[in-house]
Amino acid sequence: MNRLRTISVIGLGYIGLPTAVVLASRGASVVGVDTNEHVVTKINRGEVHIVEPDLDAVTARVVQNGLLRATTCVGEADAFVVAVPTPFHDGKADMAYVNSAVVSIAPVLKAGDLVVLESTSPPGTTEAMVEQFTALRPDLKFPRQQDGTCDVHVAYCPERVLPGRVLVELVENDRIIGGITPECAARAEELYRIFCTGSLLRTDVRTAEMCKLTENSFRDVGIAFANELSVICEKLGINVWELIRLANHHPRVNILQPGPGVGGHCIAVDPWFIVAAAPEHARLIRVAREVNDAKPAHVLTNVKAAIAGAKAAGARPTVGLLGLAFKPDVDDFRESPALQIAEAIADWNNCEVVVSEPHAEKLPGKLGCFKHVRMSEDIHALIREAQIVVMLVNHRQYNEISRTDLQDKAIIDTRGVWS
Ligand code: SAJ
């Protein structure tokens, strides 16, 4: 702590802001940097631009205490934590934000500083950062695996926090710390020791980079297994939820839950980093992604059949959709399969659509553009009105729906709530 008087956190998003706030709450002097002036102004007022339990209160406190301030320009610091986005498009990771963070940090670096990358990145990224720094600052010595001595230490330390539990998991989770050299990992450990109570596990940078991708790919493969089972069981007339519950009684079996598809900005994306790094070998990982990506279309086939059945019986049916977020009890709609399914149903324009989403004030995405789509805050009214009910996200508010409420309805239960 003594060597790290000022810490600069570059990128004040879902990970950077909570990290900056937690560091400041432990007494570190933190400067948060973001290119978005609106975000910077908001944080300097002690407010937050993302929804995460308790983040608003802790931010207000550390800003008021003068321990956190935000700016658009990178200044001198003892440690730099880079937590910028690394989006994936057209088959490769877009490293533009990481590259521009390096360009903005390089001029202010001095001997004794520490730079840690946290953004999800392809293996080799931290070493490429070191090359970039070396070219931009030939006056400083940067670390090399084969040469332990350096002026500036560089490490990779992936975040692994679950949205909705970020402030708890930032502190309690174990962390992987990959150093370009063992000394770099030891320096980075000093930084994380400020706020982490979990184990700090040192390794090399490539292993640390791959570790993050491996964790999310492992979960994606597990969910793909469950999703594939659900499609097989539907064909064979077997209740997949009961099947999984029973199979999980085996002491070494732990099957995950099927759903309408995999959403969010991590599990649905990170496996592609591995596929891009080793396309000819990442066969299982690629197929798992394809299985999970195909699940919304499967759900839509079932909805289409239910609408056709209801139409044969009479007028234009009403379809009630429960939930749009990417997973239960969050207000995040990024890469949400539920939203993708809702938008596709709206596009057909062959039914009235009533949507429930307790975590949205208005219809998200392009749903707001359709006259035959509306929102309902009253779950029971929605169920009464709908001939077809589609359970997309098992938010806790839906626990109050009983089986008797659903009598005479066509039900498509993608989460196994009523199965
Ligand atoms: N899902 C299922 N079935 C399941 C579990 C999840 O269909 O049995 C779906 C969810 O509904 C959701 C998607 O998978 O659409 C992802 O949800 P999640 O809860 O599995 O994960 P995320 O994206 O919220 O957070 C993950 C976490 N990674 C792991 O659990 C390995 C988190 O620890 C990471 O920090 C985060 O990704 C990240 O930032 O990478």
Short mmCIF file of C-alpha atoms and ligand atoms in Angstrom, two decimals:
data_model
loop_
_atom_site.label_atom_id
_atom_site.label_comp_id
_atom_site.label_asym_id
_atom_site.label_seq_id
_atom_site.Cartn_x
_atom_site.Cartn_y
_atom_site.Cartn_z
CA MET A 1 0.00 0.00 0.00
CA ASN A 2 2.81 2.39 0.91
CA ARG A 3 4.21 2.32 -2.66
CA LEU A 4 0.76 2.82 -4.21
CA ARG A 5 -0.20 6.30 -3.12
CA THR A 6 -2.29 7.12 -6.20
CA ILE A 7 -4.13 4.54 -8.28
CA SER A 8 -5.53 5.34 -11.70
CA VAL A 9 -8.41 3.19 -13.00
CA ILE A 10 -8.86 3.53 -16.76
CA GLY A 11 -12.43 2.79 -17.89
CA LEU A 12 -15.29 3.45 -15.47
CA GLY A 13 -17.80 0.82 -16.62
CA TYR A 14 -19.29 -2.28 -15.01
CA ILE A 15 -15.88 -3.36 -13.66
CA GLY A 16 -13.72 -0.22 -13.55
CA LEU A 17 -16.11 1.89 -11.49
CA PRO A 18 -16.77 -0.71 -8.76
CA THR A 19 -13.02 -1.45 -8.61
CA ALA A 20 -12.18 2.26 -8.25
CA VAL A 21 -14.85 2.65 -5.59
CA VAL A 22 -13.74 -0.39 -3.58
CA LEU A 23 -10.08 0.74 -3.69
CA ALA A 24 -11.10 4.21 -2.50
CA SER A 25 -13.31 2.75 0.22
CA ARG A 26 -10.15 1.09 1.62
CA GLY A 27 -8.43 4.48 1.86
CA ALA A 28 -6.51 4.51 -1.46
CA SER A 29 -6.42 7.76 -3.40
CA VAL A 30 -8.07 6.87 -6.71
CA VAL A 31 -8.43 8.74 -9.98
CA GLY A 32 -10.94 7.22 -12.39
CA VAL A 33 -10.50 7.96 -16.08
CA ASP A 34 -13.18 7.67 -18.74
CA THR A 35 -13.52 9.19 -22.20
CA ASN A 36 -17.24 9.80 -21.61
CA GLU A 37 -17.62 13.29 -20.09
CA HIS A 38 -21.17 12.56 -18.96
CA VAL A 39 -19.91 9.58 -16.90
CA VAL A 40 -17.08 11.67 -15.41
CA THR A 41 -19.41 14.53 -14.44
CA LYS A 42 -21.89 12.12 -12.87
CA ILE A 43 -19.25 10.34 -10.79
CA ASN A 44 -17.78 13.65 -9.59
CA ARG A 45 -21.28 14.51 -8.34
CA GLY A 46 -21.16 11.25 -6.34
CA GLU A 47 -23.65 9.51 -8.66
CA VAL A 48 -23.38 6.34 -10.74
CA HIS A 49 -24.38 5.48 -14.32
CA ILE A 50 -24.78 1.71 -13.79
CA VAL A 51 -27.16 -0.30 -11.64
CA GLU A 52 -25.43 -2.46 -9.05
CA PRO A 53 -26.52 -3.01 -5.45
CA ASP A 54 -24.92 -0.53 -2.98
CA LEU A 55 -22.63 1.01 -5.62
CA ASP A 56 -24.43 4.38 -5.47
CA ALA A 57 -24.05 4.76 -1.70
CA VAL A 58 -20.35 3.79 -1.60
CA THR A 59 -19.57 6.02 -4.60
CA ALA A 60 -21.26 9.00 -2.97
CA ARG A 61 -19.22 8.41 0.20
CA VAL A 62 -15.78 8.05 -1.43
CA VAL A 63 -16.34 11.03 -3.72
CA GLN A 64 -17.42 13.15 -0.75
CA ASN A 65 -14.35 12.01 1.23
CA GLY A 66 -12.13 13.10 -1.67
CA LEU A 67 -10.74 9.59 -2.18
CA LEU A 68 -12.22 9.16 -5.67
CA ARG A 69 -12.37 11.70 -8.45
CA ALA A 70 -13.01 11.19 -12.14
CA THR A 71 -11.41 12.82 -15.16
CA THR A 72 -11.12 12.37 -18.92
CA CYS A 73 -7.30 12.63 -18.94
CA VAL A 74 -4.78 10.11 -17.67
CA GLY A 75 -2.34 11.69 -15.19
CA GLU A 76 0.61 10.46 -13.16
CA ALA A 77 -0.09 7.61 -10.72
CA ASP A 78 1.75 4.77 -8.98
CA ALA A 79 -0.50 2.08 -10.40
CA PHE A 80 -2.73 1.94 -13.49
CA VAL A 81 -5.63 -0.54 -13.69
CA VAL A 82 -6.98 -0.91 -17.23
CA ALA A 83 -10.65 -2.03 -17.33
CA VAL A 84 -11.82 -1.00 -20.79
CA PRO A 85 -14.15 -2.93 -23.13
CA THR A 86 -12.79 -5.54 -25.55
CA PRO A 87 -15.77 -6.15 -27.86
CA PHE A 88 -15.73 -9.10 -30.24
CA HIS A 89 -16.87 -8.64 -33.82
CA ASP A 90 -16.29 -10.20 -37.23
CA GLY A 91 -14.46 -13.16 -35.72
CA LYS A 92 -11.91 -11.19 -33.73
CA ALA A 93 -11.44 -9.17 -30.57
CA ASP A 94 -11.42 -5.42 -31.02
CA MET A 95 -8.44 -4.24 -28.95
CA ALA A 96 -8.81 -0.54 -29.87
CA TYR A 97 -9.74 0.54 -26.31
CA VAL A 98 -6.79 -1.34 -24.78
CA ASN A 99 -4.45 0.17 -27.38
CA SER A 100 -5.63 3.69 -26.70
CA ALA A 101 -5.32 3.12 -22.93
CA VAL A 102 -1.66 2.16 -23.51
CA VAL A 103 -1.10 5.27 -25.63
CA SER A 104 -2.59 7.50 -22.93
CA ILE A 105 -0.69 5.87 -20.04
CA ALA A 106 2.73 5.74 -21.75
CA PRO A 107 3.61 9.48 -21.53
CA VAL A 108 2.98 9.66 -17.75
CA LEU A 109 4.79 6.43 -16.76
CA LYS A 110 7.78 6.68 -14.43
CA ALA A 111 10.16 4.18 -12.86
CA GLY A 112 8.47 2.21 -10.06
CA ASP A 113 4.98 2.24 -11.62
CA LEU A 114 2.70 -0.76 -12.01
CA VAL A 115 0.29 -1.40 -14.92
CA VAL A 116 -2.40 -4.09 -14.63
CA LEU A 117 -4.75 -5.12 -17.43
CA GLU A 118 -8.13 -6.49 -16.29
CA SER A 119 -10.09 -6.48 -19.58
CA THR A 120 -11.00 -9.89 -21.04
CA SER A 121 -8.31 -10.38 -23.68
CA PRO A 122 -6.89 -12.96 -26.10
CA PRO A 123 -3.75 -14.78 -24.87
CA GLY A 124 -0.69 -12.68 -25.70
CA THR A 125 -2.36 -9.28 -25.15
CA THR A 126 -0.34 -8.26 -22.07
CA GLU A 127 2.94 -9.13 -23.82
CA ALA A 128 1.78 -7.06 -26.82
CA MET A 129 1.07 -4.17 -24.39
CA VAL A 130 4.66 -4.39 -23.15
CA GLU A 131 5.92 -4.20 -26.77
CA GLN A 132 3.78 -1.10 -27.31
CA PHE A 133 5.07 0.55 -24.10
CA THR A 134 8.67 -0.27 -25.08
CA ALA A 135 8.22 1.44 -28.45
CA LEU A 136 6.53 4.50 -26.88
CA ARG A 137 8.95 4.89 -23.93
CA PRO A 138 12.46 3.73 -24.93
CA ASP A 139 13.81 5.60 -21.86
CA LEU A 140 12.14 3.10 -19.48
CA LYS A 141 12.93 -0.58 -19.02
CA PHE A 142 9.89 -2.86 -19.33
CA PRO A 143 9.77 -6.48 -18.11
CA ARG A 144 10.79 -9.48 -20.22
CA GLN A 145 10.16 -13.08 -19.17
CA GLN A 146 13.84 -13.92 -19.47
CA ASP A 147 15.04 -10.74 -17.68
CA GLY A 148 13.60 -10.02 -14.22
CA THR A 149 14.75 -6.40 -13.89
CA CYS A 150 12.56 -3.52 -15.05
CA ASP A 151 11.45 0.05 -14.25
CA VAL A 152 7.74 -0.57 -14.77
CA HIS A 153 5.96 -3.76 -13.71
CA VAL A 154 3.16 -5.19 -15.89
CA ALA A 155 0.55 -7.82 -15.00
CA TYR A 156 -2.80 -9.27 -16.08
CA CYS A 157 -5.53 -9.84 -13.52
CA PRO A 158 -8.98 -10.78 -14.87
CA GLU A 159 -12.17 -9.74 -13.13
CA ARG A 160 -14.57 -12.61 -12.32
CA VAL A 161 -17.47 -10.88 -10.56
CA LEU A 162 -21.11 -11.77 -11.07
CA PRO A 163 -23.39 -8.86 -12.06
CA GLY A 164 -25.69 -8.13 -9.14
CA ARG A 165 -23.05 -9.23 -6.59
CA VAL A 166 -20.14 -7.13 -7.83
CA LEU A 167 -19.25 -5.31 -4.59
CA VAL A 168 -19.28 -8.56 -2.61
CA GLU A 169 -17.44 -10.69 -5.17
CA LEU A 170 -14.78 -8.03 -5.89
CA VAL A 171 -13.72 -8.34 -2.28
CA GLU A 172 -14.33 -12.04 -1.57
CA ASN A 173 -13.48 -13.88 -4.80
CA ASP A 174 -10.07 -15.48 -5.29
CA ARG A 175 -8.07 -13.71 -8.00
CA ILE A 176 -5.64 -14.90 -10.62
CA ILE A 177 -2.61 -12.62 -10.97
CA GLY A 178 -0.44 -13.16 -14.03
CA GLY A 179 2.87 -11.33 -14.07
CA ILE A 180 5.16 -10.86 -17.06
CA THR A 181 7.76 -11.85 -14.44
CA PRO A 182 7.27 -13.26 -10.91
CA GLU A 183 8.26 -9.83 -9.55
CA CYS A 184 5.48 -8.21 -11.64
CA ALA A 185 2.92 -10.64 -10.13
CA ALA A 186 4.23 -9.85 -6.63
CA ARG A 187 3.82 -6.09 -7.27
CA ALA A 188 0.26 -6.59 -8.58
CA GLU A 189 -0.55 -8.69 -5.52
CA GLU A 190 0.23 -5.63 -3.33
CA LEU A 191 -2.47 -3.74 -5.22
CA TYR A 192 -5.17 -6.41 -4.88
CA ARG A 193 -4.30 -7.01 -1.24
CA ILE A 194 -5.70 -3.52 -0.57
CA PHE A 195 -9.26 -4.82 -0.97
CA CYS A 196 -9.28 -8.59 -1.69
CA THR A 197 -9.91 -11.03 1.10
CA GLY A 198 -9.87 -14.05 -1.27
CA SER A 199 -6.71 -15.94 -2.24
CA LEU A 200 -4.41 -14.17 -4.69
CA LEU A 201 -3.02 -16.83 -7.00
CA ARG A 202 0.11 -15.93 -8.94
CA THR A 203 0.92 -17.26 -12.41
CA ASP A 204 2.28 -16.05 -15.77
CA VAL A 205 0.31 -13.64 -17.97
CA ARG A 206 -0.76 -16.09 -20.69
CA THR A 207 -2.19 -18.54 -18.17
CA ALA A 208 -4.06 -15.70 -16.45
CA GLU A 209 -5.47 -14.44 -19.77
CA MET A 210 -6.56 -17.96 -20.73
CA CYS A 211 -7.98 -18.63 -17.26
CA LYS A 212 -10.69 -15.99 -17.63
CA LEU A 213 -11.68 -17.31 -21.07
CA THR A 214 -11.62 -20.89 -19.77
CA GLU A 215 -13.97 -20.17 -16.85
CA ASN A 216 -16.64 -18.63 -19.06
CA SER A 217 -16.20 -21.26 -21.81
CA PHE A 218 -16.55 -24.03 -19.23
CA ARG A 219 -19.88 -22.55 -18.13
CA ASP A 220 -21.00 -22.09 -21.75
CA VAL A 221 -20.21 -25.74 -22.58
CA GLY A 222 -22.14 -26.85 -19.47
CA ILE A 223 -25.19 -24.78 -20.41
CA ALA A 224 -24.99 -26.08 -24.00
CA PHE A 225 -25.16 -29.64 -22.66
CA ALA A 226 -28.32 -28.73 -20.72
CA ASN A 227 -29.83 -26.91 -23.71
CA GLU A 228 -29.12 -29.83 -26.05
CA LEU A 229 -30.67 -32.23 -23.53
CA SER A 230 -33.80 -30.05 -23.38
CA VAL A 231 -34.28 -30.28 -27.16
CA ILE A 232 -33.65 -34.06 -27.16
CA CYS A 233 -36.07 -34.58 -24.24
CA GLU A 234 -38.78 -32.53 -25.90
CA LYS A 235 -38.56 -34.83 -28.92
CA LEU A 236 -38.62 -37.96 -26.73
CA GLY A 237 -41.46 -36.75 -24.48
CA ILE A 238 -39.30 -36.62 -21.34
CA ASN A 239 -39.43 -33.85 -18.72
CA VAL A 240 -35.87 -32.47 -18.89
CA TRP A 241 -36.13 -30.67 -15.54
CA GLU A 242 -37.05 -33.84 -13.70
CA LEU A 243 -34.35 -35.73 -15.62
CA ILE A 244 -31.64 -33.22 -14.60
CA ARG A 245 -32.84 -33.13 -11.01
CA LEU A 246 -32.58 -36.92 -10.82
CA ALA A 247 -29.24 -37.16 -12.66
CA ASN A 248 -27.78 -34.54 -10.30
CA HIS A 249 -28.34 -36.92 -7.39
CA HIS A 250 -25.30 -38.80 -8.71
CA PRO A 251 -22.36 -37.65 -6.55
CA ARG A 252 -20.22 -36.70 -9.57
CA VAL A 253 -22.90 -35.23 -11.89
CA ASN A 254 -23.87 -31.55 -11.82
CA ILE A 255 -25.82 -30.59 -14.93
CA LEU A 256 -26.71 -26.90 -15.37
CA GLN A 257 -30.16 -25.60 -16.31
CA PRO A 258 -31.56 -25.26 -19.84
CA GLY A 259 -32.98 -21.88 -20.81
CA PRO A 260 -34.02 -19.79 -23.82
CA GLY A 261 -30.34 -19.31 -24.78
CA VAL A 262 -27.24 -17.74 -23.24
CA GLY A 263 -27.04 -13.99 -22.84
CA GLY A 264 -24.96 -11.26 -21.25
CA HIS A 265 -21.71 -9.77 -22.44
CA CYS A 266 -19.38 -12.49 -21.07
CA ILE A 267 -20.43 -16.12 -21.43
CA ALA A 268 -21.98 -15.57 -24.86
CA VAL A 269 -18.81 -13.81 -26.06
CA ASP A 270 -15.66 -15.03 -24.32
CA PRO A 271 -15.58 -18.55 -25.85
CA TRP A 272 -15.14 -16.90 -29.26
CA PHE A 273 -11.78 -15.49 -28.04
CA ILE A 274 -10.55 -19.08 -27.66
CA VAL A 275 -12.04 -20.15 -30.99
CA ALA A 276 -10.31 -17.21 -32.68
CA ALA A 277 -6.97 -18.06 -31.01
CA ALA A 278 -7.01 -21.75 -32.03
CA PRO A 279 -9.78 -22.24 -34.63
CA GLU A 280 -8.79 -25.73 -35.73
CA HIS A 281 -8.61 -27.12 -32.18
CA ALA A 282 -11.46 -25.36 -30.34
CA ARG A 283 -14.13 -27.73 -31.70
CA LEU A 284 -16.21 -28.42 -28.58
CA ILE A 285 -16.12 -24.77 -27.52
CA ARG A 286 -17.37 -23.65 -30.94
CA VAL A 287 -20.18 -26.23 -31.08
CA ALA A 288 -21.30 -25.26 -27.55
CA ARG A 289 -21.62 -21.64 -28.71
CA GLU A 290 -23.60 -22.77 -31.75
CA VAL A 291 -25.92 -24.95 -29.61
CA ASN A 292 -26.62 -22.07 -27.21
CA ASP A 293 -27.06 -19.56 -30.04
CA ALA A 294 -29.58 -21.90 -31.70
CA LYS A 295 -31.82 -22.14 -28.62
CA PRO A 296 -33.85 -18.92 -29.20
CA ALA A 297 -34.84 -20.20 -32.67
CA HIS A 298 -36.03 -23.45 -31.10
CA VAL A 299 -38.18 -21.53 -28.61
CA LEU A 300 -39.59 -19.44 -31.48
CA THR A 301 -40.61 -22.61 -33.36
CA ASN A 302 -42.66 -23.66 -30.32
CA VAL A 303 -44.26 -20.20 -30.01
CA LYS A 304 -45.09 -20.22 -33.71
CA ALA A 305 -46.83 -23.60 -33.35
CA ALA A 306 -48.81 -22.35 -30.34
CA ILE A 307 -49.94 -19.25 -32.24
CA ALA A 308 -50.98 -21.39 -35.22
CA GLY A 309 -52.97 -23.64 -32.85
CA ALA A 310 -54.72 -20.68 -31.18
CA LYS A 311 -55.50 -19.06 -34.55
CA ALA A 312 -57.10 -22.26 -35.80
CA ALA A 313 -59.40 -22.04 -32.75
CA GLY A 314 -60.47 -18.42 -33.35
CA ALA A 315 -59.29 -14.82 -33.34
CA ARG A 316 -55.81 -13.24 -33.26
CA PRO A 317 -54.32 -14.60 -30.03
CA THR A 318 -52.59 -12.69 -27.24
CA VAL A 319 -49.12 -13.89 -26.26
CA GLY A 320 -47.90 -13.02 -22.75
CA LEU A 321 -44.12 -12.82 -22.40
CA LEU A 322 -42.59 -13.04 -18.93
CA GLY A 323 -39.15 -11.40 -18.64
CA LEU A 324 -36.75 -9.77 -21.09
CA ALA A 325 -33.45 -9.46 -19.16
CA PHE A 326 -30.50 -11.72 -19.96
CA LYS A 327 -30.95 -13.62 -16.69
CA PRO A 328 -33.16 -13.55 -13.58
CA ASP A 329 -33.28 -10.57 -11.22
CA VAL A 330 -31.02 -8.19 -13.19
CA ASP A 331 -31.88 -5.12 -15.26
CA ASP A 332 -29.34 -5.91 -18.00
CA PHE A 333 -30.66 -6.56 -21.53
CA ARG A 334 -27.33 -6.97 -23.31
CA GLU A 335 -27.29 -10.00 -25.63
CA SER A 336 -30.52 -11.14 -24.00
CA PRO A 337 -32.06 -14.21 -25.68
CA ALA A 338 -35.41 -13.29 -24.10
CA LEU A 339 -35.34 -9.88 -25.79
CA GLN A 340 -34.25 -11.49 -29.07
CA ILE A 341 -37.23 -13.88 -28.87
CA ALA A 342 -39.66 -11.07 -27.97
CA GLU A 343 -38.48 -8.93 -30.89
CA ALA A 344 -38.87 -11.84 -33.32
CA ILE A 345 -42.44 -12.52 -32.12
CA ALA A 346 -43.25 -8.81 -32.42
CA ASP A 347 -41.87 -8.82 -35.98
CA TRP A 348 -44.27 -11.60 -37.05
CA ASN A 349 -47.22 -9.31 -36.29
CA ASN A 350 -49.62 -12.28 -36.11
CA CYS A 351 -50.63 -11.86 -32.46
CA GLU A 352 -51.08 -9.26 -29.71
CA VAL A 353 -48.06 -9.21 -27.40
CA VAL A 354 -48.16 -8.27 -23.71
CA VAL A 355 -44.78 -8.10 -21.99
CA SER A 356 -43.84 -8.16 -18.32
CA GLU A 357 -40.39 -6.99 -17.24
CA PRO A 358 -40.18 -5.83 -13.62
CA HIS A 359 -36.70 -4.36 -14.25
CA ALA A 360 -37.67 -1.99 -17.10
CA GLU A 361 -39.73 1.18 -17.04
CA LYS A 362 -40.41 1.04 -20.77
CA LEU A 363 -40.10 -1.55 -23.51
CA PRO A 364 -36.39 -2.06 -24.30
CA GLY A 365 -34.80 -2.56 -27.72
CA LYS A 366 -37.03 -2.14 -30.76
CA LEU A 367 -40.10 -3.51 -28.93
CA GLY A 368 -41.31 0.05 -28.30
CA CYS A 369 -41.81 0.55 -32.07
CA PHE A 370 -44.65 -1.97 -32.43
CA LYS A 371 -48.31 -0.93 -31.95
CA HIS A 372 -49.37 -4.52 -31.12
CA VAL A 373 -46.80 -4.81 -28.29
CA ARG A 374 -47.39 -3.31 -24.88
CA MET A 375 -46.11 -3.63 -21.36
CA SER A 376 -48.05 -4.75 -18.32
CA GLU A 377 -47.01 -4.20 -14.72
CA ASP A 378 -49.81 -6.47 -13.49
CA ILE A 379 -48.60 -10.04 -13.91
CA HIS A 380 -52.01 -11.54 -13.09
CA ALA A 381 -53.82 -9.32 -15.62
CA LEU A 382 -51.26 -10.38 -18.24
CA ILE A 383 -51.87 -14.07 -17.51
CA ARG A 384 -55.68 -13.63 -17.58
CA GLU A 385 -55.51 -11.90 -20.94
CA ALA A 386 -53.04 -14.22 -22.71
CA GLN A 387 -53.97 -17.46 -24.44
CA ILE A 388 -50.27 -18.30 -24.79
CA VAL A 389 -47.82 -17.69 -21.91
CA VAL A 390 -44.07 -17.79 -22.54
CA MET A 391 -41.79 -17.92 -19.48
CA LEU A 392 -38.50 -16.41 -20.63
CA VAL A 393 -36.77 -15.18 -17.45
CA ASN A 394 -37.58 -16.59 -14.02
CA HIS A 395 -37.48 -13.28 -12.12
CA ARG A 396 -38.43 -13.80 -8.49
CA GLN A 397 -41.65 -11.75 -9.00
CA TYR A 398 -43.06 -14.63 -11.07
CA ASN A 399 -43.00 -17.06 -8.13
CA GLU A 400 -46.47 -15.81 -7.26
CA ILE A 401 -47.97 -17.27 -10.46
CA SER A 402 -49.71 -20.53 -9.61
CA ARG A 403 -50.54 -23.48 -11.83
CA THR A 404 -54.26 -22.75 -11.47
CA ASP A 405 -53.66 -19.28 -13.01
CA LEU A 406 -52.36 -21.10 -16.08
CA GLN A 407 -55.22 -23.53 -16.64
CA ASP A 408 -56.44 -23.55 -20.27
CA LYS A 409 -53.34 -21.64 -21.47
CA ALA A 410 -50.76 -22.83 -23.96
CA ILE A 411 -47.51 -22.66 -21.96
CA ILE A 412 -43.96 -22.44 -23.23
CA ASP A 413 -41.80 -22.65 -20.15
CA THR A 414 -38.16 -22.15 -21.18
CA ARG A 415 -36.91 -22.12 -17.55
CA GLY A 416 -38.74 -25.10 -16.08
CA VAL A 417 -40.60 -22.97 -13.53
CA TRP A 418 -43.90 -24.84 -13.86
CA SER A 419 -42.54 -28.20 -14.96
N1 SAJ B 1 -27.69 -19.66 -17.85
C1 SAJ B 1 -28.45 -20.78 -18.22
N2 SAJ B 1 -28.38 -21.90 -17.45
C2 SAJ B 1 -27.62 -21.96 -16.31
C3 SAJ B 1 -26.84 -20.83 -15.95
C4 SAJ B 1 -26.90 -19.68 -16.73
O1 SAJ B 1 -29.15 -20.76 -19.25
O2 SAJ B 1 -27.64 -23.02 -15.66
C5 SAJ B 1 -27.72 -18.44 -18.70
C6 SAJ B 1 -28.26 -17.20 -17.97
O3 SAJ B 1 -29.68 -17.16 -18.02
C7 SAJ B 1 -27.61 -16.09 -18.78
C8 SAJ B 1 -26.25 -16.69 -19.18
O4 SAJ B 1 -26.37 -18.08 -19.01
O5 SAJ B 1 -28.34 -15.83 -19.96
C9 SAJ B 1 -25.06 -16.17 -18.36
O6 SAJ B 1 -25.40 -16.06 -16.98
P1 SAJ B 1 -24.41 -16.47 -15.79
O7 SAJ B 1 -25.11 -16.22 -14.52
O8 SAJ B 1 -23.93 -17.85 -16.02
O9 SAJ B 1 -23.13 -15.57 -15.99
P2 SAJ B 1 -22.83 -13.97 -16.14
O10 SAJ B 1 -22.68 -13.67 -17.59
O11 SAJ B 1 -23.78 -13.13 -15.37
O12 SAJ B 1 -21.40 -13.87 -15.39
C10 SAJ B 1 -20.34 -14.70 -15.82
C11 SAJ B 1 -19.70 -15.36 -14.57
N3 SAJ B 1 -18.81 -16.41 -15.00
C12 SAJ B 1 -18.90 -17.68 -14.52
O13 SAJ B 1 -19.76 -18.03 -13.74
C13 SAJ B 1 -17.87 -18.66 -14.98
C14 SAJ B 1 -18.97 -14.31 -13.74
O14 SAJ B 1 -18.28 -14.91 -12.65
C15 SAJ B 1 -17.96 -13.54 -14.61
O15 SAJ B 1 -17.26 -12.54 -13.88
C16 SAJ B 1 -18.74 -12.86 -15.71
O16 SAJ B 1 -19.38 -13.91 -16.51
C17 SAJ B 1 -17.76 -12.04 -16.55
O17 SAJ B 1 -17.71 -10.81 -16.35
O18 SAJ B 1 -17.01 -12.62 -17.33
#
